[in-house]
Each structure stands twice: as structure tokens, then as C-alpha cells.
Coordinates of C-alpha atoms in Angstrom, one line a residue:
M1 CA -49.4 -2.1 -4.2
S2 CA -48.9 -5.8 -4.7
N3 CA -45.7 -7.4 -3.5
F4 CA -43.7 -9.5 -6.0
L5 CA -41.1 -12.0 -5.1
Q6 CA -37.6 -10.9 -6.2
P7 CA -36.2 -13.5 -8.7
T8 CA -33.0 -15.2 -7.8
I9 CA -30.1 -14.0 -10.0
L10 CA -27.1 -16.4 -10.4
L11 CA -24.0 -14.6 -11.5
L12 CA -21.4 -17.2 -10.7
K13 CA -21.3 -21.0 -11.4
D14 CA -22.5 -23.5 -8.9
G15 CA -19.7 -24.4 -6.4
T16 CA -18.1 -21.0 -6.5
D17 CA -16.7 -20.0 -3.1
T18 CA -16.7 -16.3 -2.2
A19 CA -15.4 -14.5 0.9
Q20 CA -15.4 -10.8 1.6
G21 CA -15.5 -8.1 4.2
K22 CA -13.5 -7.4 7.4
Q23 CA -13.5 -11.0 8.6
H24 CA -12.1 -12.1 5.3
L25 CA -9.3 -9.6 5.5
I26 CA -8.5 -10.7 9.1
G27 CA -8.6 -14.4 7.9
N28 CA -5.9 -13.6 5.3
I29 CA -3.7 -12.0 8.0
N30 CA -4.2 -15.1 10.2
A31 CA -3.2 -17.4 7.3
C32 CA 0.0 -15.5 6.9
S33 CA 0.8 -16.0 10.6
F34 CA 1.0 -19.8 10.1
V35 CA 3.6 -19.3 7.3
V36 CA 5.7 -16.9 9.4
D37 CA 5.6 -19.1 12.5
T38 CA 7.3 -21.8 10.4
I39 CA 10.4 -19.7 9.5
R40 CA 10.7 -17.1 12.2
T41 CA 13.1 -19.3 14.2
T42 CA 15.5 -19.5 11.3
L43 CA 16.5 -15.8 11.6
G44 CA 20.0 -14.7 12.8
P45 CA 23.3 -16.4 13.7
R46 CA 21.6 -18.6 16.3
G47 CA 18.6 -19.5 14.1
M48 CA 17.4 -23.1 13.7
D49 CA 17.3 -25.1 10.5
K50 CA 14.2 -26.8 9.0
L51 CA 14.2 -30.3 7.5
I52 CA 11.6 -30.6 4.7
N53 CA 10.8 -34.0 3.3
T54 CA 9.0 -33.9 0.0
G55 CA 8.7 -37.7 -0.3
R56 CA 11.7 -38.5 -2.4
Y57 CA 14.2 -35.8 -1.2
S58 CA 15.0 -34.3 2.1
T59 CA 16.2 -30.7 2.4
V60 CA 17.9 -29.1 5.4
S61 CA 17.9 -25.3 5.1
N62 CA 17.4 -22.0 7.0
D63 CA 16.9 -20.0 3.8
G64 CA 13.5 -18.4 3.9
A65 CA 12.9 -18.5 0.1
T66 CA 13.9 -22.2 -0.1
I67 CA 11.7 -23.3 2.8
L68 CA 8.6 -21.4 1.6
D69 CA 9.0 -22.8 -1.9
L70 CA 9.3 -26.4 -0.6
L71 CA 6.3 -26.0 1.6
D72 CA 4.2 -25.5 -1.5
I73 CA 1.8 -23.0 0.0
V74 CA -1.6 -22.7 -1.8
H75 CA -3.4 -20.0 0.2
P76 CA -3.7 -17.0 -2.1
A77 CA -2.7 -14.4 0.5
A78 CA 0.0 -16.5 2.1
R79 CA 1.5 -17.1 -1.4
T80 CA 2.3 -13.3 -1.5
L81 CA 4.8 -13.9 1.3
V82 CA 6.4 -16.7 -0.8
D83 CA 6.6 -14.2 -3.8
I84 CA 8.3 -11.4 -1.8
A85 CA 10.9 -13.9 -0.4
K86 CA 11.7 -15.0 -4.0
S87 CA 11.9 -11.4 -5.1
Q88 CA 14.3 -10.6 -2.3
D89 CA 16.4 -13.6 -3.1
A90 CA 16.6 -12.7 -6.8
E91 CA 17.3 -9.0 -6.3
V92 CA 19.6 -9.1 -3.3
G93 CA 20.3 -12.7 -2.4
D94 CA 19.9 -12.4 1.4
G95 CA 17.3 -11.2 3.9
T96 CA 14.6 -13.5 2.7
T97 CA 13.5 -14.4 6.2
T98 CA 13.7 -10.8 7.4
V99 CA 11.4 -9.5 4.6
V100 CA 8.7 -12.2 5.3
I101 CA 8.7 -11.6 9.1
L102 CA 8.6 -7.8 8.6
A103 CA 5.7 -8.1 6.2
Y104 CA 3.7 -10.2 8.6
E105 CA 4.5 -7.9 11.5
L106 CA 3.1 -4.9 9.5
L107 CA -0.1 -6.9 8.9
K108 CA -0.2 -7.9 12.6
Q109 CA 0.0 -4.2 13.6
A110 CA -2.7 -3.3 11.1
K111 CA -5.0 -6.1 12.3
K112 CA -6.2 -4.3 15.5
Y113 CA -7.0 -1.1 13.6
I114 CA -9.0 -3.0 11.0
E115 CA -11.0 -4.6 13.8
D116 CA -11.6 -1.0 15.1
D117 CA -13.0 -0.2 11.6
V118 CA -10.1 1.9 10.3
H119 CA -10.3 1.8 6.5
P120 CA -7.6 -0.3 4.9
K121 CA -6.8 2.5 2.4
I122 CA -5.8 4.8 5.3
I123 CA -3.5 2.1 6.7
I124 CA -1.9 1.5 3.2
K125 CA -1.3 5.3 2.7
S126 CA 0.3 5.6 6.1
Y127 CA 2.5 2.5 5.6
R128 CA 3.8 3.8 2.2
Q129 CA 4.6 7.1 3.7
A130 CA 6.5 5.5 6.6
A131 CA 8.4 3.3 4.1
Q132 CA 9.5 6.4 2.1
L133 CA 10.7 8.0 5.4
C134 CA 12.7 4.9 6.2
L135 CA 14.4 4.8 2.8
K136 CA 15.3 8.5 3.1
R137 CA 16.8 7.9 6.6
I138 CA 18.8 5.0 5.3
D139 CA 20.3 7.2 2.6
E140 CA 21.2 9.8 5.2
I141 CA 23.0 7.5 7.6
A142 CA 24.5 4.8 5.4
V143 CA 28.3 4.7 5.5
K144 CA 30.1 5.0 2.1
I145 CA 33.2 2.9 1.7
D146 CA 36.1 4.4 -0.2
T147 CA 36.5 2.0 -3.2
T148 CA 39.7 3.7 -4.4
D149 CA 41.6 2.1 -1.4
K150 CA 41.8 -1.6 -2.6
D151 CA 42.6 -3.0 0.8
K152 CA 39.8 -1.3 2.6
S153 CA 37.4 -2.2 -0.2
L154 CA 38.3 -5.9 0.1
E155 CA 38.0 -5.8 3.9
M156 CA 34.5 -4.3 3.6
L157 CA 33.5 -7.0 1.1
E158 CA 34.8 -9.8 3.4
K159 CA 32.9 -8.3 6.3
C160 CA 29.7 -8.2 4.3
A161 CA 30.2 -11.8 3.1
G162 CA 30.9 -12.9 6.6
T163 CA 27.7 -11.2 7.9
A164 CA 25.7 -13.1 5.3
L165 CA 27.2 -16.4 6.4
N166 CA 26.5 -15.7 10.1
S167 CA 23.2 -17.4 10.1
K168 CA 24.3 -20.4 7.9
L169 CA 25.4 -23.9 8.6
I170 CA 29.0 -22.9 7.7
A171 CA 29.1 -19.9 10.1
S172 CA 31.9 -21.4 12.1
Y173 CA 34.1 -21.2 9.0
K174 CA 32.8 -17.8 7.8
E175 CA 36.3 -16.2 7.6
F176 CA 37.5 -19.0 5.3
F177 CA 34.5 -18.9 3.0
S178 CA 34.2 -15.1 2.9
K179 CA 37.7 -14.9 1.5
I180 CA 36.8 -17.5 -1.2
V181 CA 33.5 -15.6 -2.0
V182 CA 35.3 -12.2 -2.4
K183 CA 38.0 -13.8 -4.6
A184 CA 35.3 -15.4 -6.8
V185 CA 33.3 -12.1 -7.3
T186 CA 36.3 -9.8 -7.7
N187 CA 37.6 -12.2 -10.5
L188 CA 34.6 -11.3 -12.6
D189 CA 34.3 -8.5 -15.1
Q190 CA 33.5 -5.6 -12.7
E191 CA 31.1 -4.0 -15.1
L192 CA 28.9 -7.0 -15.8
L193 CA 29.4 -9.1 -12.6
D194 CA 27.8 -12.1 -14.3
L195 CA 27.4 -14.7 -11.5
D196 CA 26.9 -17.5 -14.0
L197 CA 30.6 -17.4 -14.5
I198 CA 31.2 -18.6 -11.0
G199 CA 31.0 -22.4 -11.0
I200 CA 30.1 -24.3 -7.8
K201 CA 30.9 -28.0 -7.7
K202 CA 30.0 -30.4 -4.8
V203 CA 32.2 -33.3 -3.9
S204 CA 31.1 -35.5 -1.0
G205 CA 33.7 -36.5 1.6
G206 CA 36.3 -34.5 3.4
A207 CA 35.9 -31.5 5.8
M208 CA 34.5 -28.1 5.0
Q209 CA 38.0 -26.5 5.1
D210 CA 39.1 -28.9 2.3
S211 CA 36.9 -26.8 0.0
L212 CA 38.9 -25.2 -2.9
F213 CA 39.0 -22.0 -4.8
I214 CA 40.2 -22.4 -8.4
D215 CA 41.1 -19.4 -10.5
G216 CA 39.8 -21.0 -13.6
V217 CA 37.4 -23.8 -14.7
A218 CA 37.0 -27.3 -13.2
F219 CA 34.5 -30.0 -14.2
K220 CA 34.0 -33.6 -13.3
K221 CA 35.7 -36.2 -15.5
T222 CA 33.2 -37.0 -18.3
F223 CA 32.2 -40.4 -19.6
S224 CA 35.2 -41.9 -21.4
Y225 CA 36.3 -44.9 -23.4
A226 CA 39.3 -47.2 -22.8
G227 CA 41.8 -45.1 -24.8
F228 CA 41.2 -42.2 -22.3
E229 CA 43.6 -43.7 -19.7
Q230 CA 46.5 -43.6 -22.2
Q231 CA 46.1 -39.8 -22.7
P232 CA 48.4 -37.4 -20.7
K233 CA 46.6 -35.8 -17.7
K234 CA 48.7 -32.7 -17.3
F235 CA 49.7 -30.0 -19.7
I236 CA 51.7 -26.8 -19.3
K237 CA 50.6 -24.0 -21.6
P238 CA 48.1 -26.2 -23.5
K239 CA 46.2 -25.2 -26.7
I240 CA 42.5 -25.8 -26.1
A241 CA 40.0 -26.6 -28.8
L242 CA 36.4 -25.7 -27.7
L243 CA 33.9 -27.6 -29.9
N244 CA 30.3 -28.3 -30.4
V245 CA 31.0 -31.2 -32.7
E246 CA 30.3 -34.9 -32.5
L247 CA 33.5 -36.9 -33.0
E248 CA 32.3 -40.5 -33.4
L249 CA 31.2 -42.8 -36.2
K250 CA 27.4 -42.7 -36.6
S251 CA 25.4 -45.4 -38.2
E252 CA 22.7 -44.3 -40.7
K253 CA 19.2 -43.8 -39.5
T254 CA 16.8 -46.7 -39.6
G255 CA 15.2 -47.2 -43.0
A256 CA 18.1 -45.5 -45.0
E257 CA 18.5 -47.1 -48.4
V258 CA 21.5 -47.0 -50.7
R259 CA 21.3 -48.6 -54.2
I260 CA 24.5 -49.9 -55.7
E261 CA 25.2 -51.7 -58.9
D262 CA 28.6 -53.2 -57.9
P263 CA 29.1 -54.9 -54.5
Q264 CA 32.6 -53.4 -54.5
E265 CA 31.0 -50.0 -54.2
Y266 CA 29.7 -50.9 -50.7
Q267 CA 33.3 -50.7 -49.4
S268 CA 33.7 -47.2 -50.8
I269 CA 30.6 -46.1 -48.8
I270 CA 32.1 -47.5 -45.6
D271 CA 35.5 -45.9 -46.3
A272 CA 33.7 -42.6 -46.9
E273 CA 32.4 -42.6 -43.3
W274 CA 35.8 -43.4 -41.9
D275 CA 37.4 -40.7 -44.1
I276 CA 35.0 -38.1 -42.7
I277 CA 35.8 -38.8 -39.1
Y278 CA 39.6 -39.1 -39.8
K279 CA 39.6 -35.8 -41.6
K280 CA 38.0 -34.1 -38.7
L281 CA 40.6 -35.6 -36.3
D282 CA 43.5 -34.7 -38.5
T283 CA 42.4 -31.1 -38.8
I284 CA 42.2 -30.8 -35.0
V285 CA 45.7 -32.2 -34.4
K286 CA 47.2 -30.2 -37.3
A287 CA 45.8 -27.0 -35.7
G288 CA 48.0 -27.7 -32.7
A289 CA 45.4 -28.6 -30.1
N290 CA 46.6 -30.4 -26.9
V291 CA 43.3 -30.4 -25.2
V292 CA 40.0 -31.1 -27.0
L293 CA 36.7 -30.3 -25.2
S294 CA 33.3 -30.8 -26.8
R295 CA 29.7 -30.4 -25.7
L296 CA 28.8 -33.4 -27.8
A297 CA 30.1 -37.0 -27.6
I298 CA 33.7 -38.1 -28.5
G299 CA 33.7 -41.8 -29.4
D300 CA 36.1 -44.6 -28.8
L301 CA 37.8 -44.2 -32.2
A302 CA 38.5 -40.5 -31.6
T303 CA 39.6 -41.2 -28.0
Q304 CA 42.2 -43.7 -29.1
Y305 CA 43.3 -41.5 -32.0
F306 CA 44.0 -38.6 -29.6
A307 CA 45.7 -40.9 -27.1
D308 CA 48.2 -42.1 -29.8
R309 CA 49.1 -38.4 -30.4
D310 CA 49.3 -37.3 -26.7
V311 CA 46.2 -35.2 -26.9
F312 CA 43.7 -35.0 -24.1
C313 CA 40.0 -35.1 -24.9
A314 CA 36.7 -34.9 -23.1
G315 CA 33.2 -35.2 -24.6
R316 CA 29.8 -34.2 -23.2
V317 CA 31.4 -31.3 -21.2
P318 CA 28.5 -29.5 -19.4
E319 CA 27.4 -26.5 -21.5
E320 CA 27.8 -24.0 -18.6
D321 CA 31.5 -25.1 -18.1
L322 CA 32.2 -24.8 -21.8
N323 CA 30.7 -21.3 -21.9
R324 CA 32.9 -20.3 -19.0
L325 CA 35.9 -21.7 -20.8
S326 CA 35.0 -19.6 -23.8
K327 CA 34.8 -16.5 -21.7
A328 CA 38.1 -17.2 -20.0
T329 CA 40.0 -18.0 -23.1
G330 CA 38.4 -15.3 -25.2
K331 CA 37.8 -17.8 -28.0
Q332 CA 34.5 -18.9 -29.6
I333 CA 33.1 -22.5 -29.4
Q334 CA 33.4 -24.0 -32.9
S335 CA 30.5 -25.8 -34.4
T336 CA 32.7 -27.2 -37.3
V337 CA 36.3 -28.2 -37.5
S338 CA 36.7 -27.9 -41.3
K339 CA 38.5 -24.6 -41.1
L340 CA 40.0 -24.9 -37.6
T341 CA 43.2 -22.9 -37.2
H342 CA 45.8 -22.3 -34.6
E343 CA 44.4 -18.8 -33.9
M344 CA 41.0 -20.3 -33.0
L345 CA 42.5 -22.3 -30.0
G346 CA 42.4 -21.0 -26.5
E347 CA 45.2 -21.3 -24.0
C348 CA 45.9 -21.3 -20.2
D349 CA 48.9 -21.9 -17.9
L350 CA 48.0 -25.3 -16.6
M351 CA 45.6 -28.2 -17.3
E352 CA 45.6 -31.2 -15.0
E353 CA 43.4 -34.0 -13.7
K354 CA 43.1 -34.4 -9.9
Q355 CA 41.4 -36.9 -7.6
M356 CA 38.9 -35.3 -5.2
G357 CA 37.2 -37.8 -3.0
K358 CA 35.8 -40.6 -5.2
E359 CA 35.6 -38.2 -8.2
R360 CA 38.2 -37.0 -10.7
Y361 CA 38.2 -33.4 -11.8
N362 CA 39.7 -31.7 -14.9
I363 CA 41.1 -28.4 -13.8
L364 CA 42.2 -25.6 -16.2
S365 CA 43.7 -22.5 -14.6
G366 CA 45.8 -19.4 -15.4
F367 CA 43.7 -17.9 -18.2
P368 CA 44.6 -14.6 -19.9
H369 CA 41.2 -13.2 -19.1
K370 CA 40.4 -13.3 -15.4
S371 CA 36.7 -13.6 -15.7
T372 CA 35.7 -16.9 -14.2
S373 CA 36.4 -19.1 -11.3
T374 CA 35.2 -22.4 -9.6
I375 CA 34.5 -23.2 -6.0
I376 CA 34.7 -26.9 -5.1
L377 CA 32.8 -27.7 -1.9
R378 CA 33.7 -30.6 0.3
G379 CA 31.5 -32.0 3.1
G380 CA 29.5 -35.0 4.3
A381 CA 25.9 -35.6 3.4
E382 CA 24.4 -34.4 0.2
Q383 CA 21.8 -32.3 2.1
F384 CA 24.7 -30.5 3.8
L385 CA 26.5 -29.8 0.5
N386 CA 23.3 -28.4 -1.0
E387 CA 22.9 -26.1 2.0
M388 CA 26.5 -25.0 1.7
E389 CA 25.8 -24.1 -2.0
R390 CA 22.7 -22.1 -1.0
S391 CA 24.7 -20.3 1.7
L392 CA 27.5 -19.3 -0.7
H393 CA 25.0 -18.1 -3.2
D394 CA 23.5 -15.7 -0.7
S395 CA 27.0 -14.5 0.3
I396 CA 28.1 -14.1 -3.4
M397 CA 24.9 -12.0 -4.1
I398 CA 25.7 -9.8 -1.1
V399 CA 29.2 -9.1 -2.3
K400 CA 27.9 -8.3 -5.8
R401 CA 25.4 -5.8 -4.4
A402 CA 28.1 -4.3 -2.1
I403 CA 30.3 -3.7 -5.2
K404 CA 27.5 -2.1 -7.1
N405 CA 26.2 -0.1 -4.2
N406 CA 29.2 0.8 -1.9
T407 CA 27.2 2.0 1.1
I408 CA 26.7 -0.1 4.2
V409 CA 24.7 -0.1 7.4
A410 CA 25.2 -2.0 10.7
G411 CA 23.2 -5.2 11.2
G412 CA 22.1 -7.0 14.4
G413 CA 18.9 -5.0 14.5
A414 CA 20.7 -1.6 14.8
I415 CA 19.4 -0.1 11.6
E416 CA 15.8 -1.2 12.4
M417 CA 15.9 0.4 15.9
E418 CA 17.3 3.6 14.4
L419 CA 14.5 3.7 11.8
S420 CA 11.9 2.9 14.5
R421 CA 13.1 5.8 16.6
Y422 CA 13.1 8.1 13.6
L423 CA 9.6 7.3 12.7
I424 CA 8.3 7.8 16.2
E425 CA 9.9 11.2 16.3
H426 CA 8.4 12.0 13.0
A427 CA 4.9 10.8 14.0
K428 CA 4.8 13.3 16.9
K429 CA 4.6 16.1 14.3
I430 CA 1.6 14.6 12.4
F431 CA -2.1 15.1 13.2
G432 CA -4.7 12.4 12.7
K433 CA -4.9 8.7 12.2
E434 CA -1.6 8.7 10.3
Q435 CA 0.2 9.4 13.6
I436 CA -0.7 6.1 15.2
L437 CA -0.3 4.1 12.0
I438 CA 3.3 5.4 11.4
E439 CA 4.0 4.5 15.0
A440 CA 2.6 1.0 14.3
F441 CA 5.1 0.8 11.4
A442 CA 7.8 1.8 13.8
K443 CA 6.8 -0.9 16.2
A444 CA 6.8 -3.5 13.5
L445 CA 10.4 -2.7 12.7
E446 CA 11.4 -3.8 16.2
I447 CA 10.6 -7.4 15.3
T448 CA 14.0 -8.0 13.8
P449 CA 16.1 -7.3 17.0
K450 CA 13.4 -9.0 19.1
Q451 CA 13.5 -12.2 16.9
L452 CA 17.3 -12.2 16.9
A453 CA 17.3 -12.2 20.7
E454 CA 14.6 -14.8 21.0
N455 CA 16.4 -17.2 18.6
A456 CA 19.6 -16.8 20.6
G457 CA 17.7 -17.8 23.8
F458 CA 17.9 -14.3 25.4
D459 CA 15.3 -12.3 27.3
A460 CA 14.0 -10.5 24.2
M461 CA 12.1 -7.9 26.2
A462 CA 15.1 -6.9 28.3
I463 CA 17.3 -6.6 25.2
L464 CA 14.6 -4.6 23.4
N465 CA 14.3 -2.2 26.3
K466 CA 18.0 -1.7 26.4
L467 CA 18.1 -0.9 22.6
R468 CA 15.2 1.6 23.0
K469 CA 17.1 3.3 25.8
E470 CA 20.4 3.5 23.8
H471 CA 18.7 4.7 20.6
A472 CA 16.7 7.4 22.5
D473 CA 20.1 9.1 23.3
P474 CA 20.7 11.8 20.7
N475 CA 24.4 11.0 20.6
P476 CA 25.2 9.8 17.0
D477 CA 27.6 7.2 18.4
K478 CA 24.6 5.3 19.8
M479 CA 23.0 5.0 16.3
W480 CA 24.5 1.6 15.5
I481 CA 23.7 -0.2 18.8
G482 CA 22.3 -3.6 18.1
V483 CA 22.0 -7.1 19.6
D484 CA 25.3 -8.6 20.9
I485 CA 24.8 -12.3 20.1
D486 CA 28.0 -13.4 21.8
N487 CA 27.5 -11.7 25.2
E488 CA 23.7 -11.5 25.6
D489 CA 23.8 -7.8 25.6
V490 CA 23.8 -4.8 23.2
C491 CA 26.8 -3.4 21.4
D492 CA 28.0 -1.2 18.6
T493 CA 27.5 -3.6 15.7
F494 CA 29.4 -1.3 13.3
K495 CA 32.5 -1.7 15.4
T496 CA 32.0 -5.5 15.6
F497 CA 31.9 -5.6 11.8
V498 CA 28.3 -6.8 11.4
W499 CA 27.9 -5.0 8.1
E500 CA 25.3 -5.3 5.4
P501 CA 24.9 -3.4 2.1
S502 CA 22.2 -0.7 2.6
L503 CA 20.5 -2.1 -0.5
I504 CA 19.4 -5.2 1.5
K505 CA 17.5 -3.0 4.0
R506 CA 16.1 -0.8 1.3
N507 CA 14.8 -3.7 -0.7
A508 CA 13.4 -5.5 2.4
I509 CA 11.4 -2.5 3.6
N510 CA 10.1 -1.8 0.1
A511 CA 9.1 -5.5 -0.6
A512 CA 7.6 -6.0 2.9
T513 CA 5.5 -2.8 2.7
E514 CA 4.2 -3.6 -0.8
A515 CA 3.3 -7.2 0.2
A516 CA 1.5 -5.9 3.4
C517 CA -0.4 -3.3 1.3
L518 CA -1.3 -5.8 -1.3
I519 CA -2.9 -8.1 1.3
L520 CA -4.6 -5.2 3.0
S521 CA -6.1 -4.0 -0.2
V522 CA -7.9 -7.3 -0.9
D523 CA -11.5 -7.4 0.5
Q524 CA -12.9 -10.3 -1.5
T525 CA -11.6 -13.6 -2.8
V526 CA -13.6 -15.6 -5.4
K527 CA -12.6 -19.2 -5.8
N528 CA -14.2 -21.5 -8.5
P529 CA -12.4 -24.8 -8.7
N530 CA -15.0 -26.1 -11.2
S531 CA -13.9 -23.5 -13.8
S532 CA -10.3 -24.8 -13.9
E533 CA -11.5 -28.5 -13.9
E534 CA -13.8 -27.8 -16.8
Q535 CA -11.1 -25.9 -18.7
N536 CA -8.7 -28.9 -18.3
K537 CA -11.4 -31.3 -19.4
Q538 CA -12.0 -29.2 -22.6
I539 CA -8.3 -29.1 -23.4
Q540 CA -8.1 -32.9 -23.0
Q541 CA -11.1 -33.4 -25.3
Q542 CA -9.6 -31.1 -27.9
K543 CA -6.3 -33.2 -27.8
Q544 CA -8.3 -36.4 -28.1
M545 CA -10.1 -35.0 -31.2
L546 CA -6.8 -34.0 -32.8
R547 CA -5.0 -37.3 -32.1
P548 CA -5.4 -39.7 -35.1
T549 CA -6.9 -43.1 -34.3
R550 CA -4.8 -46.3 -34.8
G551 CA -5.0 -47.7 -38.3
A552 CA -6.5 -44.5 -39.8
R553 CA -5.6 -43.7 -43.3
F554 CA -4.8 -40.3 -44.7

């Protein structure tokens, strides 16, 4: 038989980069390690912060999702860790660093078995089985809080809020801020718990403890004209008009044309414009409004008109603040004033303008519907205020989840050690490769207490050995033993009030397992940068063809 040369078959375009096989999978795991090494030191009460400079802005943060997003990671596998951090932040609000570290530790444990030619699908199956066992165990041991007792319920929420703030820049004032956070969340409609109704404003200057909780709505003084200073700045029981109406004289658009026979008619056109604006202003005042707030501009004529009649006005009020006012007053924002009546006006107990640092704030409080509140943060640098806002957001999310899901577990690595012990006990009853893989999952869970101890400067191995010894004791009182950050030892973290909603741990284990399984299931990556470049070039050519040339006639 004659031998024929096999023809070369090109399936992919020139320049396409492909990677596959065991080494590719290990490379993906190694890429994730560089991401995790960046944020692992931020975990826990003694975690460090990261300063990220993006050229124009600098950000100081220890929030995992924020750091990973600012790093702008492009590696496809490593991007998975960014996505799970964002999902944890959106769903629960806290535990973003924990979920990323746990996901990588699961990959790290799987790496040695992949090198020994264990099929990734067996690892994935075992990991998912272990995750389900963990979720079942959390449900069994989680402590339910009696929500019928209001005092105990508030105490539980404050402890959960304080635990979320333990690792933040404002940890030294966690008792002060946890009370503010709980007040803000409990003020909301308990069925909806819409966090958009909690306003957070930042005012530079002052100390952290100068921060304020306002049972109502506050917004920074808007742009104003000269007549504004003649208006009253304090009202008791004011009537509030919420508008989406422009109250100023507007010149006609360029190119408008009006044909008149008699020059005297020109004055009637000018008078008509003034009549329109005055009619609007008269209607507002006759309706009985003391405070006029509009999303659109209020001009100098209207400002002076209101000042002469002791009415306060503010134009270009931020939309989110106007919506919160609508919710608090129970009145709709009006898009016309032609039929404005007294019944359409909202009311509150007090409206006043206060000086805060170099800013002036309009504060409205004492609404009939307690459904919104505002937190005004004080502090030094802008980066510090931004981190305070991120910290409070995490704490607010935790309190919301604690209200929705009133079961808690102890933090400080206690729940992870208990789950690790439980999985090891379960693995002894299983035959085959699943046994060692479930044990690998159990070992990965130990990363949380280990990292907490390392970040606090403790001997991590000594602390971990103590925790293993305590959790090996069948006594149920030893179930909540975790890392004692204050005394470089172990302690019952449930008794020291290091509490977290069980939902955090459930979501973290679920998300970390899914991320690890996703990366383990990928055995080939195809990258073709030329395809995207050519696609962009075609789009630009199409736009160029559709754009008319200068001087063209149609």
C-alpha cells in the first residue's frame, strides 16, 4: 500500500491560542492562587487593608469584592473568583473574602489528586456531596432566636451587626455604629426591607462618633439663587410639595419664529410667559405648601417669590432622596401643579437646615410612615469615608438577612471546625475515592480559623491543633469553640457574642463549592483575540457607512 501524506486541516483562525489537559487545569488553579494571596491578609478583625491606585483615584479597603473588582483581573479562571465574591456581596453583603479563600482552598486540596490522575468529575461529585452534608449540619445546629421578644431580637441584630464590623476600619466604634445600623433597618417596612430607602451621606471633617442617625430624610443644600437666604430655614409641621416640575422662565428654543402684525402684540407674548410661571407659583402657595422640593430646577424668580411668602424651596433635589420623601410622606411626586390641592401635600414634624462641617443639610424628620432613614457619616479623608460607607453597607445587609432568616451560628472559625469534624466522621463510613475527597473538603474548611490566627499574628498551627482537640470532644458545649482574637487562644465564640446569620455560611459554602467545581470542570480554553478585533473593526466600518458625509444632500 502506498503511504499518503495527511493533509493539514485548519479548524481555527490563525493566532488562536488553545490550552488543554491536566497541565492546563493545574495552571488555572495556580492563577487563582495569585488572586487569593492578594486578599487573604484582609480576613478577620486583625486583617490588613489594601490601597489600590487606579490612576485617578485611590481606594483603601479590606472588602474582598471591592478589591477584586478594582484589580481588574482578566484571567478567565481567576475571574470566577471575582464573580463569586460579587454574588456573595449581592446576596448576603458580607463574607466576600471568606468565600474566595475557601474556593481556592478547595482547588488547592484537589490539585494533588489531579496530579495523581484522579478524574475531575469524581472530585466534583464528592465536593458537591460534602457541601450538601455541610448545609444539612448547619440547619441542625443553628440557633434560632425568638423574634417575639423584641429586646432579645434587637440584641441579636446588634451582635450580628457588630460581628460584621469587626474586620472593618470602624471596628473600634462597632457598638456605636451597630446601634445605628439596627435602627436604620428596623425603621424599614419589615415585609419589603428595601435598603434603597436608607440614605448614606458623607461629610468630611469631624470624628467618627460625630456621625448621625436621622429618622427621616436629609440631603445636601441644593444650588440656590440670592432669594434663598431670605427664606425661613425651620418649620414645625410643614406641608411639603413634592414636584417633578421646572419652576423658571425658559427662553424659546433657537430658531423659533413668531409672526405678528402689530408690534404691541409682542408684549402680550412676553406677558404670557410670565403669566404661566406666576400661575404655577400661585397654585403651589394657595395649596398651603410651606416646603417646595422639586427634582427639576427652581429659578431665581420662583426663589424670590417663595421667599416673599415665607416658603422654603429647593430645586434639583436628588431623585433617590425625593423618592424616599414620597415613601415617608405617603404622597406621590407631582408632575404638574395645575390641579395641586392641600390633600396632595405631605407632612412631617420638623424641617430644618443645619450646618455640618463645610456643608449645609436640609433635614426632614418625624414622618407618619416610618419607612426611611438617613445616616450621615463624619470622618477625615474621602477614602476613609468611602470605606466607612462600604463597611456600613455590609453590616446593613447582615442585619437584613438576620431579620429574614432568624437563625445564627458562632463565628471565629467555630462553625467551620464543627463542619470539618462532622465531614471527617462521615467520611469514615464511606468506601472508595469519595472518602479521601470528602476529607479534603473538611481540611479546606480549616482555612478560615487558620487564616484568622495568621492575620492576628498568632501561631496558626498551635491554635488549629487546640481547635481540633476541642471539637473532637463529643460534649455539645465544645461545638462553638473558635479563635479568641483578644487573648491568643480559643474560646466559646457564641458566649462572646461573635454571631453571624447562618445564611452567610450557607451561601459561602454553596458559592465556593460551585466556583471550585466550575474551574475543575474546564479542561480546555480557546482564546482568539483576532476574532474580537475583527468584529470591532466590522462594527466601526458599518458605522462609518451609515454616517452621512459633510455637505451631503438628501
